[in-house]
Coordinates of C-alpha atoms in Angstrom, one line a residue:
Chain X
M314 CA 22.0 -1.8 -8.2
S315 CA 25.4 -1.6 -6.5
D316 CA 24.2 0.7 -3.7
R317 CA 21.7 -1.9 -2.6
Y318 CA 22.5 -4.4 0.2
E319 CA 20.1 -7.2 0.0
L320 CA 19.2 -9.7 2.8
R321 CA 16.8 -12.6 2.9
F322 CA 15.6 -14.3 6.0
S323 CA 13.9 -17.6 5.2
G324 CA 12.4 -20.5 7.2
S325 CA 9.1 -21.9 8.2
G326 CA 6.0 -19.7 9.1
G327 CA 6.1 -19.0 12.9
Q328 CA 9.9 -19.1 13.2
G329 CA 10.1 -15.3 13.3
M330 CA 11.7 -14.7 9.9
I331 CA 9.5 -11.7 9.2
L332 CA 10.2 -10.3 12.6
A333 CA 14.0 -10.8 12.0
G334 CA 13.6 -8.8 8.8
I335 CA 11.8 -6.0 10.5
I336 CA 14.4 -5.8 13.2
M337 CA 17.3 -5.7 10.7
A338 CA 15.5 -3.0 8.7
E339 CA 14.9 -0.9 11.8
A340 CA 18.5 -1.3 12.9
A341 CA 19.5 0.1 9.6
S342 CA 17.0 2.9 9.2
I343 CA 15.8 3.9 12.7
Y344 CA 18.8 3.1 14.8
G345 CA 21.2 3.6 11.9
T346 CA 21.6 6.2 9.2
K347 CA 20.5 4.3 6.2
N348 CA 17.3 3.8 4.3
A349 CA 15.7 0.3 4.4
A350 CA 12.7 -1.5 3.0
Q351 CA 11.4 -4.8 4.3
S352 CA 9.0 -7.0 2.4
Q353 CA 7.7 -10.5 2.8
S354 CA 6.1 -13.4 1.3
Y355 CA 4.3 -16.2 3.0
G356 CA 1.5 -18.7 2.4
P357 CA -2.0 -18.7 3.8
E358 CA -1.0 -20.8 6.8
S359 CA 0.0 -19.0 10.0
R360 CA 2.4 -21.8 11.0
G361 CA 4.4 -23.9 8.7
G362 CA 5.0 -23.4 5.0
A363 CA 8.0 -21.7 3.5
S364 CA 8.2 -18.0 4.7
K365 CA 10.7 -15.3 3.7
A366 CA 11.3 -11.7 4.6
E367 CA 13.6 -9.5 2.5
V368 CA 15.4 -6.4 3.5
I369 CA 17.0 -3.9 1.2
I370 CA 19.4 -1.4 2.7
S371 CA 20.7 1.6 0.8
D372 CA 21.9 5.2 1.2
D373 CA 19.3 6.2 -1.4
L374 CA 15.6 6.0 -1.9
I375 CA 14.7 2.3 -2.4
D376 CA 12.4 1.7 -5.3
Y377 CA 12.2 -2.0 -5.8
P378 CA 11.5 -3.5 -2.4
K379 CA 12.2 -7.1 -3.4
A380 CA 15.6 -8.9 -3.5
T381 CA 17.2 -9.2 -6.9
A382 CA 20.8 -10.3 -6.1
I383 CA 21.2 -11.3 -2.5
D384 CA 24.2 -10.3 -0.5
C385 CA 23.3 -12.5 2.5
M386 CA 20.6 -15.1 3.0
L387 CA 19.6 -17.1 6.1
A388 CA 17.9 -20.5 5.7
M389 CA 16.4 -22.0 8.8
T390 CA 14.7 -25.0 7.1
Q391 CA 15.5 -27.4 4.3
E392 CA 12.4 -26.3 2.3
A393 CA 13.3 -22.6 2.5
C394 CA 16.9 -23.3 1.6
T395 CA 16.1 -25.4 -1.4
K396 CA 13.3 -23.0 -2.6
Y397 CA 15.0 -19.6 -2.0
H398 CA 18.8 -20.0 -2.3
G399 CA 18.9 -19.4 -6.1
D400 CA 19.0 -15.6 -5.8
V401 CA 22.1 -15.4 -3.7
K402 CA 24.7 -13.6 -5.7
E403 CA 28.2 -14.7 -6.6
G404 CA 30.4 -14.1 -3.5
G405 CA 27.3 -13.6 -1.3
I406 CA 26.7 -15.4 2.0
L407 CA 24.3 -18.3 2.6
L408 CA 24.0 -19.1 6.3
V409 CA 22.1 -22.3 7.0
D410 CA 20.9 -23.8 10.3
S411 CA 22.7 -27.1 10.1
D412 CA 20.2 -28.6 12.5
E413 CA 17.6 -28.5 9.8
V414 CA 19.4 -28.1 6.5
K415 CA 21.0 -31.4 5.6
V416 CA 21.0 -31.2 1.8
L417 CA 23.5 -28.4 1.1
P418 CA 23.1 -26.4 -2.1
T419 CA 26.2 -25.6 -4.2
G420 CA 26.9 -22.4 -5.9
K421 CA 29.4 -19.5 -6.1
F422 CA 28.4 -18.2 -2.7
R423 CA 30.0 -18.6 0.7
L424 CA 28.1 -21.4 2.4
L425 CA 28.2 -21.1 6.2
K426 CA 26.7 -23.7 8.5
Y427 CA 25.8 -23.4 12.2
G428 CA 23.4 -25.3 14.5
I429 CA 21.3 -22.2 15.3
T430 CA 18.3 -24.0 16.7
S431 CA 20.3 -26.3 18.9
A432 CA 22.3 -23.3 20.2
A433 CA 19.0 -21.6 21.2
R434 CA 17.7 -24.8 22.8
D435 CA 20.9 -25.9 24.6
E436 CA 22.2 -22.6 25.8
L437 CA 19.1 -20.5 26.3
G438 CA 16.4 -23.2 26.7
K439 CA 14.2 -21.6 24.1
T440 CA 14.2 -22.3 20.4
I441 CA 12.1 -19.3 19.9
V442 CA 15.2 -17.0 20.1
A443 CA 16.9 -18.8 17.2
N444 CA 15.9 -15.9 15.0
I445 CA 17.6 -13.4 17.3
I446 CA 20.8 -15.5 17.4
S447 CA 20.8 -15.5 13.6
L448 CA 20.4 -11.7 13.6
G449 CA 23.5 -11.5 15.8
M450 CA 25.4 -13.8 13.4
I451 CA 24.4 -11.8 10.3
T452 CA 25.3 -8.5 11.9
E453 CA 28.7 -9.9 12.8
L454 CA 29.2 -11.6 9.4
T455 CA 28.1 -8.7 7.2
G456 CA 28.7 -5.5 9.2
V457 CA 25.8 -4.0 7.4
V458 CA 24.5 -2.6 10.8
T459 CA 26.4 -1.9 14.0
H460 CA 26.1 -4.1 17.1
E461 CA 24.7 -1.2 18.9
A462 CA 22.0 -0.6 16.3
I463 CA 20.9 -4.2 16.1
E464 CA 20.7 -4.4 19.9
K465 CA 18.5 -1.3 20.1
A466 CA 16.3 -2.7 17.4
V467 CA 15.9 -6.1 19.0
L468 CA 15.2 -4.6 22.4
S469 CA 12.5 -2.3 21.1
R470 CA 10.7 -5.2 19.5
V471 CA 10.6 -7.8 22.2
P472 CA 8.4 -8.0 25.4
A473 CA 10.0 -6.4 28.5
A474 CA 10.1 -9.7 30.3
F475 CA 12.4 -11.2 27.7
L476 CA 15.0 -8.4 27.3
E477 CA 17.8 -10.3 29.0
L478 CA 17.1 -13.5 27.1
N479 CA 17.2 -11.7 23.7
K480 CA 20.3 -9.7 24.7
K481 CA 22.0 -13.0 25.4
A482 CA 20.8 -14.6 22.2
L483 CA 22.2 -11.7 20.2
Q484 CA 25.5 -12.0 22.1
I485 CA 25.7 -15.7 21.3
G486 CA 25.1 -14.8 17.6
F487 CA 28.0 -12.2 17.6
E488 CA 30.4 -14.7 19.2
R489 CA 29.5 -17.8 17.1
A490 CA 29.7 -15.9 13.8
K491 CA 33.3 -15.0 14.7
T492 CA 34.2 -18.7 14.6
L493 CA 32.8 -18.9 11.0
K494 CA 34.6 -15.9 9.6
Chain J
M722 CA 9.9 23.5 13.8
A723 CA 7.9 20.8 15.4
D724 CA 9.6 17.5 16.1
R725 CA 8.5 14.9 13.6
K726 CA 8.9 11.3 14.6
K727 CA 10.5 8.8 12.3
K728 CA 8.7 5.4 12.4
F729 CA 9.3 2.1 10.6
L730 CA 5.8 1.3 9.4
Q731 CA 3.9 -1.2 7.3
G732 CA 1.8 0.2 4.5
N733 CA -1.4 -0.8 6.2
E734 CA -0.2 0.8 9.5
A735 CA 0.5 4.0 7.6
C736 CA -3.1 3.8 6.3
V737 CA -4.3 3.7 9.9
E738 CA -2.1 6.8 10.7
G739 CA -3.5 8.6 7.7
A740 CA -7.1 7.9 8.6
L741 CA -6.5 9.1 12.2
Y742 CA -4.6 12.2 11.0
A743 CA -7.6 13.0 8.7
G744 CA -10.0 12.8 11.6
C745 CA -11.6 9.4 11.0
M746 CA -13.7 8.5 14.0
F747 CA -15.6 5.5 12.7
F748 CA -14.5 2.2 11.1
A749 CA -16.6 -0.8 10.3
G750 CA -15.4 -3.7 8.4
Y751 CA -14.6 -7.4 8.2
P752 CA -11.0 -8.6 8.3
I753 CA -9.6 -9.9 5.0
T754 CA -6.0 -10.5 3.9
P755 CA -4.0 -8.4 2.9
S756 CA -5.9 -5.5 4.4
T757 CA -6.5 -6.9 7.9
E758 CA -3.9 -4.7 9.6
V759 CA -5.9 -1.6 8.8
A760 CA -8.9 -2.9 10.8
E761 CA -6.6 -4.3 13.5
G762 CA -4.8 -1.0 13.9
L763 CA -8.0 1.0 14.1
S764 CA -9.6 -1.4 16.5
V765 CA -6.8 -0.5 18.9
R766 CA -6.5 3.2 18.2
L767 CA -10.1 4.4 17.7
P768 CA -11.5 3.5 21.1
K769 CA -8.6 5.4 22.8
I770 CA -9.7 8.7 21.1
G771 CA -13.4 8.3 21.6
G772 CA -13.9 6.8 18.1
K773 CA -15.8 3.6 17.2
F774 CA -14.6 0.4 15.7
I775 CA -17.1 -2.3 14.8
Q776 CA -16.3 -5.6 13.3
M777 CA -19.4 -6.4 11.3
E778 CA -20.9 -9.8 10.3
D779 CA -19.6 -9.5 6.8
E780 CA -18.2 -7.1 4.1
I781 CA -21.6 -5.8 3.2
G782 CA -22.3 -4.9 6.8
G783 CA -18.9 -3.2 7.0
I784 CA -19.6 -0.7 4.3
A785 CA -23.2 -0.3 5.3
A786 CA -22.3 0.6 8.8
A787 CA -19.6 3.0 7.6
I788 CA -22.2 4.8 5.5
G789 CA -24.3 5.1 8.6
G790 CA -21.4 6.4 10.6
S791 CA -20.7 9.1 8.0
L792 CA -24.4 10.1 7.9
A793 CA -24.2 10.5 11.6
G794 CA -21.5 13.1 11.0
L795 CA -18.3 11.1 11.6
K796 CA -15.5 10.7 9.0
S797 CA -15.9 7.0 8.3
M798 CA -13.9 4.2 6.6
T799 CA -13.9 0.6 5.7
A800 CA -11.1 -1.6 4.4
T801 CA -11.1 -4.7 2.3
S802 CA -9.5 -6.7 -0.5
G803 CA -10.9 -8.1 -3.9
P804 CA -13.5 -10.6 -2.7
G805 CA -14.8 -8.1 -0.1
F806 CA -14.6 -5.2 -2.6
S807 CA -17.0 -7.2 -4.8
L808 CA -19.4 -7.6 -2.0
K809 CA -19.3 -3.9 -1.2
Q810 CA -20.2 -2.8 -4.6
E811 CA -24.0 -2.3 -4.1
C812 CA -23.4 -0.1 -1.1
L813 CA -20.6 1.8 -2.9
G814 CA -23.2 2.8 -5.6
Y815 CA -25.6 3.7 -2.8
A816 CA -23.1 6.1 -1.4
C817 CA -22.5 7.6 -4.8
L818 CA -26.1 8.3 -5.4
A819 CA -27.0 9.3 -1.8
E820 CA -23.8 11.4 -1.8
I821 CA -22.3 10.1 1.4
P822 CA -18.6 10.9 2.1
L823 CA -16.8 7.6 2.7
V824 CA -13.3 6.1 2.3
I825 CA -12.9 2.5 1.1
V826 CA -9.5 1.0 1.2
N827 CA -8.9 -1.9 -1.2
V828 CA -5.6 -3.7 -0.7
M829 CA -5.5 -5.6 -4.0
R830 CA -4.6 -9.3 -4.0
G831 CA -4.6 -11.9 -6.7
G832 CA -8.0 -12.7 -8.2
P833 CA -10.5 -13.6 -9.5
S834 CA -12.6 -14.9 -6.7
T835 CA -10.7 -15.9 -3.5
G836 CA -7.6 -16.0 -5.8
Y837 CA -4.3 -15.6 -4.0
P838 CA -4.8 -13.9 -0.7
T839 CA -1.1 -13.3 0.1
G840 CA 0.0 -12.3 -3.4
P841 CA 0.0 -8.8 -4.9
S842 CA -2.2 -7.7 -7.8
Q843 CA -3.5 -4.6 -9.5
S844 CA -6.5 -6.3 -11.0
D845 CA -9.2 -4.2 -9.3
I846 CA -8.4 -1.0 -11.2
M847 CA -11.5 -1.2 -13.5
Q848 CA -13.6 -2.6 -10.6
A849 CA -12.8 0.6 -8.7
K850 CA -14.5 2.6 -11.5
W851 CA -17.1 0.2 -12.9
G852 CA -17.8 -2.3 -10.1
T853 CA -21.1 -0.9 -9.1
H854 CA -23.9 -0.5 -11.6
G855 CA -25.2 2.6 -13.2
D856 CA -23.4 5.7 -14.2
H857 CA -21.7 7.0 -11.1
P858 CA -18.8 9.2 -10.1
A859 CA -15.5 7.4 -9.1
I860 CA -12.4 8.8 -7.4
S861 CA -9.5 6.4 -6.6
V862 CA -6.1 7.3 -5.2
T863 CA -3.1 5.2 -5.8
P864 CA -0.1 5.6 -3.5
S865 CA 3.3 3.9 -4.2
Y866 CA 5.3 4.4 -1.0
V867 CA 4.4 3.8 2.7
Q868 CA 4.7 7.5 3.3
E869 CA 2.3 8.1 0.5
I870 CA -0.2 5.6 1.8
L871 CA -0.5 7.9 4.9
S872 CA -0.8 11.1 2.9
E873 CA -3.0 9.7 0.2
T874 CA -5.4 8.3 2.8
V875 CA -5.6 11.8 4.2
R876 CA -6.3 13.1 0.7
A877 CA -8.9 10.4 0.1
F878 CA -10.8 11.7 3.2
N879 CA -10.4 15.3 1.9
L880 CA -11.8 14.4 -1.5
A881 CA -14.7 12.4 0.1
E882 CA -15.6 15.3 2.3
R883 CA -15.2 18.0 -0.3
F884 CA -17.2 16.2 -3.0
R885 CA -19.7 14.2 -0.8
T886 CA -18.8 11.0 -2.5
P887 CA -17.1 7.7 -1.7
V888 CA -13.3 7.6 -2.5
V889 CA -11.3 4.4 -3.0
V890 CA -7.7 4.1 -1.7
L891 CA -6.2 1.5 -4.0
Y892 CA -2.9 -0.2 -3.3
D893 CA -1.5 -3.7 -3.7
E894 CA -0.4 -6.4 -1.2
I895 CA 3.3 -5.5 -1.6
L896 CA 2.6 -2.0 -0.4
G897 CA 0.1 -3.1 2.3
H898 CA 2.6 -5.4 3.9
M899 CA 6.0 -3.9 3.2
R900 CA 7.7 -1.6 5.7
E901 CA 9.8 1.4 5.3
P902 CA 10.8 4.4 7.4
I903 CA 8.3 7.3 7.3
T904 CA 8.2 10.7 8.9
M905 CA 5.0 11.2 10.9
P906 CA 3.3 14.5 10.0
V907 CA 2.3 16.9 12.8
P908 CA -0.9 18.9 12.8
G909 CA -0.7 21.5 10.0
D910 CA 1.6 19.5 7.7
L911 CA -1.2 18.1 5.7
E912 CA -4.4 19.9 4.6
I913 CA -7.6 18.6 6.3
I914 CA -11.0 19.2 4.7
D915 CA -14.3 18.8 6.5
R916 CA -17.7 18.5 4.8
M917 CA -19.8 21.6 4.5
R918 CA -22.5 21.7 7.2
P919 CA -25.9 23.5 6.8
D920 CA -26.3 26.9 8.4
C921 CA -30.0 27.2 7.6
K922 CA -32.9 26.4 10.0
P923 CA -33.6 22.6 10.3
E924 CA -37.0 23.1 8.7
D925 CA -35.5 24.8 5.6
Y926 CA -32.9 22.1 5.1
L927 CA -32.7 20.2 1.8
P928 CA -30.0 17.5 1.7
Y929 CA -29.8 17.7 -2.1
D930 CA -30.5 21.4 -2.5
D931 CA -29.9 22.2 -6.1
K932 CA -28.8 25.8 -5.5
Y933 CA -25.4 24.1 -4.6
E934 CA -23.2 22.0 -6.8
I935 CA -22.5 20.0 -3.7
A936 CA -25.1 20.6 -0.9
P937 CA -24.1 20.8 2.8
L938 CA -24.6 17.6 4.7
A939 CA -26.3 17.7 8.1
P940 CA -25.4 15.0 10.6
F941 CA -28.2 12.8 11.7
G942 CA -29.3 13.5 15.2
A943 CA -28.5 17.2 15.1
G944 CA -32.1 18.2 14.5
Y945 CA -32.1 18.2 10.7
R946 CA -34.6 15.5 9.6
F947 CA -34.1 14.2 6.1
H948 CA -34.6 11.2 4.0
V949 CA -31.8 9.1 2.4
T950 CA -32.5 6.6 -0.3
G951 CA -30.8 4.7 -3.1
L952 CA -33.7 5.6 -5.4
N953 CA -33.5 8.7 -7.6
H954 CA -34.6 11.5 -5.4
K955 CA -35.8 15.1 -5.1
Q956 CA -33.9 17.8 -3.3
D957 CA -35.6 16.8 -0.1
G958 CA -34.2 13.2 -0.5
F959 CA -37.6 11.5 -1.1
P960 CA -38.0 9.3 -4.2
T961 CA -39.2 10.8 -7.4
N962 CA -40.5 9.7 -10.9
D963 CA -40.0 13.2 -12.3
S964 CA -37.7 12.7 -15.3
K965 CA -36.5 16.2 -15.2
Q966 CA -35.3 15.8 -11.6
I967 CA -33.9 12.3 -12.2
G968 CA -31.9 13.5 -15.2
A969 CA -30.6 16.6 -13.5
N970 CA -29.5 14.8 -10.4
N971 CA -27.8 12.0 -12.3
E972 CA -25.9 14.5 -14.4
R973 CA -24.9 16.6 -11.3
I974 CA -23.4 13.7 -9.4
M975 CA -21.1 13.1 -12.4
S976 CA -20.4 16.8 -13.2
K977 CA -19.5 17.6 -9.6
I978 CA -16.4 15.5 -10.2
E979 CA -15.9 16.2 -13.9
N980 CA -15.9 19.9 -13.3
H981 CA -13.1 19.6 -10.7
K982 CA -10.8 17.1 -12.3
E983 CA -7.9 19.5 -12.2
E984 CA -8.3 19.7 -8.4
I985 CA -8.5 15.9 -8.1
W986 CA -5.7 14.8 -10.5
K987 CA -2.3 14.4 -9.1
N988 CA 0.6 13.1 -11.1
D989 CA 4.2 12.4 -10.1
E990 CA 6.5 12.9 -13.1
L991 CA 10.1 11.8 -13.5
M992 CA 12.4 12.9 -16.4
L993 CA 9.5 13.5 -18.8
D994 CA 10.7 16.7 -20.3
D995 CA 12.9 15.2 -23.0
A996 CA 11.6 11.7 -22.8
E997 CA 11.2 9.6 -26.0
V998 CA 9.6 6.7 -24.2
A999 CA 7.4 7.0 -21.1
V1000 CA 6.3 4.5 -18.5
F1001 CA 2.7 4.9 -17.1
T1002 CA 2.0 3.0 -14.0
I1003 CA 0.8 3.0 -10.4
G1004 CA 1.4 1.4 -7.0
S1005 CA 4.3 -0.9 -6.3
T1006 CA 4.8 -1.4 -10.1
A1007 CA 5.7 2.3 -10.3
R1008 CA 8.6 1.6 -7.9
S1009 CA 9.9 -1.0 -10.4
A1010 CA 9.3 1.5 -13.2
R1011 CA 11.3 4.3 -11.4
F1012 CA 14.2 1.9 -11.0
A1013 CA 14.0 0.9 -14.7
V1014 CA 13.8 4.5 -15.9
L1015 CA 16.9 5.5 -13.9
E1016 CA 18.8 2.5 -15.2
A1017 CA 17.7 3.4 -18.8
R1018 CA 18.9 6.9 -18.4
K1019 CA 22.3 5.6 -17.3
A1020 CA 22.4 3.6 -20.5
G1021 CA 21.6 6.8 -22.5
I1022 CA 18.0 6.1 -23.2
K1023 CA 15.6 9.1 -22.9
A1024 CA 13.1 7.4 -20.6
G1025 CA 10.6 9.0 -18.2
L1026 CA 7.9 8.0 -15.8
I1027 CA 4.4 9.3 -15.2
R1028 CA 2.8 8.0 -12.0
P1029 CA -0.8 9.0 -11.4
L1030 CA -1.7 9.3 -7.7
T1031 CA -5.3 9.7 -8.9
I1032 CA -6.2 6.9 -11.3
W1033 CA -9.9 7.8 -11.3
P1034 CA -10.9 10.2 -12.8
F1035 CA -8.4 9.0 -15.3
P1036 CA -5.6 11.6 -16.0
D1037 CA -6.8 12.2 -19.6
K1038 CA -5.1 15.5 -20.1
A1039 CA -1.6 14.5 -19.0
V1040 CA -1.6 11.3 -21.0
R1041 CA -3.0 13.1 -24.1
E1042 CA -0.3 15.7 -24.0
L1043 CA 2.4 13.1 -23.3
A1044 CA 1.3 10.8 -26.2
K1045 CA 2.0 13.7 -28.6
R1046 CA 5.6 13.9 -27.7
V1047 CA 6.9 10.4 -27.0
K1048 CA 7.4 7.4 -29.3
A1049 CA 5.8 5.0 -26.9
I1050 CA 4.0 4.7 -23.6
I1051 CA 4.7 1.5 -21.7
V1052 CA 2.0 0.4 -19.3
P1053 CA 3.2 -2.2 -16.8
E1054 CA 0.4 -3.5 -14.5
L1055 CA -0.3 -6.6 -12.3
N1056 CA -3.3 -7.7 -14.4
L1057 CA -3.9 -8.7 -18.0
G1058 CA -4.5 -5.2 -19.3
Q1059 CA -6.8 -2.7 -17.6
M1060 CA -5.1 0.8 -17.3
I1061 CA -3.8 0.2 -20.8
L1062 CA -7.3 0.5 -22.2
E1063 CA -7.5 4.0 -20.8
V1064 CA -4.1 5.0 -22.1
E1065 CA -5.0 3.7 -25.5
R1066 CA -8.3 5.5 -25.5
V1067 CA -6.7 8.8 -24.6
S1068 CA -3.6 8.6 -26.7
G1069 CA -5.4 7.5 -29.8
A1070 CA -2.9 6.9 -32.6
A1071 CA -0.5 9.6 -31.4
C1072 CA 2.1 7.0 -30.1
E1073 CA 2.6 3.3 -29.6
V1074 CA 1.1 1.9 -26.4
V1075 CA 2.7 -1.3 -25.0
G1076 CA 1.6 -3.4 -22.0
I1077 CA 3.6 -5.4 -19.6
N1078 CA 1.4 -7.8 -17.6
R1079 CA 1.9 -10.3 -14.8
V1080 CA -0.7 -12.3 -12.9
D1081 CA 1.4 -15.0 -11.2
G1082 CA 1.5 -13.3 -7.8
E1083 CA 5.0 -11.9 -8.3
P1084 CA 5.8 -8.3 -8.9
I1085 CA 6.8 -6.9 -12.3
T1086 CA 10.6 -6.5 -11.9
P1087 CA 12.6 -3.5 -13.0
M1088 CA 14.4 -5.7 -15.5
Q1089 CA 11.2 -6.6 -17.2
I1090 CA 10.4 -3.0 -17.7
L1091 CA 13.9 -2.1 -18.7
D1092 CA 13.9 -4.7 -21.4
V1093 CA 10.9 -3.1 -23.0
I1094 CA 12.3 0.4 -22.6
K1095 CA 15.5 -0.7 -24.4
K1096 CA 13.5 -1.4 -27.6
Y1097 CA 13.0 2.3 -28.0
K1098 CA 16.6 3.3 -27.8

C-alpha cells in the first residue's frame, strides 16, 4: 500500500468537497504524470449532511478506490471532522477549518488549523471559494501535485467569469499553508 | 497513429461515451440515483448528433420507449437502478421474446426496495437473470474499471445487435460515481456490430423466419410491415396456439445464446496458472480482490483472481476447470450470497467455496478478502 497517496476532502454537502477531489485527481492524472482515482460518499440530500471525496494517487494501477490509511485529510465542518478523522494515518496531516471545527480531535497525526471560510469571505468576498483555498493549502503542504498542475486543473473546472477569483483563492491557499509548515 | 484523448471521467460518463461510440441514437428513461448521470449525459449529447433523448413518465415508460426506438431501427438504451430495474422487468421479458436488441444499464444500489440510493451493492445479480418471468435468455456484462464501463457498454450493444436480445450492463454505485483517467477510443479501436437487416422483398419478410437462428430485423417505417407481440408467435410475428411452434421458438431464443456462449464469455484472469486459492468476483469488488491477491502473492500465498466480464450466461466452463485445480474459490460479493450459488453449482464438490458478503453500503475491503485468502496458505 506504500505506493498509494491517499487524500480525503470532507465537509457538508454543497461545500464543493467532491469538486475539490475531482480537481486534485485531475491535477495528478491529467495535468501531472500519475494515476488517480476519485470516489465519493454522500447522503441523499443535495445540501447539508456530511459529504466526503477521496482521492488515491499512485504511479501504478489503482485497484481499491477508497481510502484505507489517509496521508492528508481536510475537514470543513465539525460533523465531518468527528465522523471521518479516524482513518488518518500516523504522521498524516489533518487540516481543519478552524471557523467551523471547534472540538479538535486528538491522534498521532499533524493537526493543522486555519480559518479557511473566513479567509474566503474576508479576502475574496465569497465563501464559495473556500474549497479552492483548501486545494492550494493541501498542494503546498503535501507537494503531491505541482502548483502548475493544480492551477491548470482548477482553471479547467471553473466558469470563465470566475478564473481570476479562483486563481487568487489558490494563491491565498499556497501562501497561508506556508505559515503552517 | 490517431491521437487518443485522455479524460478524467466518472463511470456513468464513460457509459455515455460507450453508448455513443457504439452508435446509440435513442435513449428513454427516468432519472434514478446512482445512474442519473447516464441519462443526464445523453440528454446533452444525443440531440447534438441528431439522436433522441426522452425523459419518460416513469421507469416502465423508459424501457417501453427504448424498445420502440430499437424497433424503429435505432440502437437504443435505458438506464436505471434497483427499484427501476424491478419496474422494467415485464418489458425486459417482452424484449427477450420479441427479440428486440436493447441495452439496459443497471447501476446497483443498496436494496431491497428504495434501499440505500447512494450506497453500492451487487444485489441485482440474480435479478438480471431471473427478474422477468418465464424461461428467457439473459446476457449481462460486468465492468470493473471506468475504462471498461466504456468498452463493455460498446460490447453490450454489440451483443444486443448480434443476438437480437436485451443486454444488461451491470455495475455498482462505486463504479458509477468514481472517476479515473481513461483513454478515449477513436473509430476503429473497438469493434462495432450492427443488427442484420433483411435483403428480401418487404412482402416476403418474416420477422421470426426460422431458416435463421437469429432472423434479420427490419426497421419499422422502412416498408416492411410486421407484427410484434409478447405472446408466443409464428414466424410472421402473429400469435399462435400451435404447440410445435411455441416449443420451437421458446427453445430457439434460449439456444441462440447457449450455442454461442464461447463468443459471449469474457474472463479476466490474474495469476491463476499455479493458484491454490482463487477469488471469483465482479465489479468494484474485483478491484479489492486484485489488491488482495497481489498482497497475498507478496506473502508467498499462491492466490489468483478470475473476474468475469460476462456474468450471464454464467462462465460455467472456466469455473468448472478452475475448481478442479484449486483448494478453494472465494466469492466476495456485495449481497448475501448470489454468485456463490452459481459457483457452488458448477464446482460441485471439486473444491471448497467460501463467500464474503457485505450489505451495509460499504465496499468489501482488500483486507477482508486477504484475511480469508490467508486461511489457505
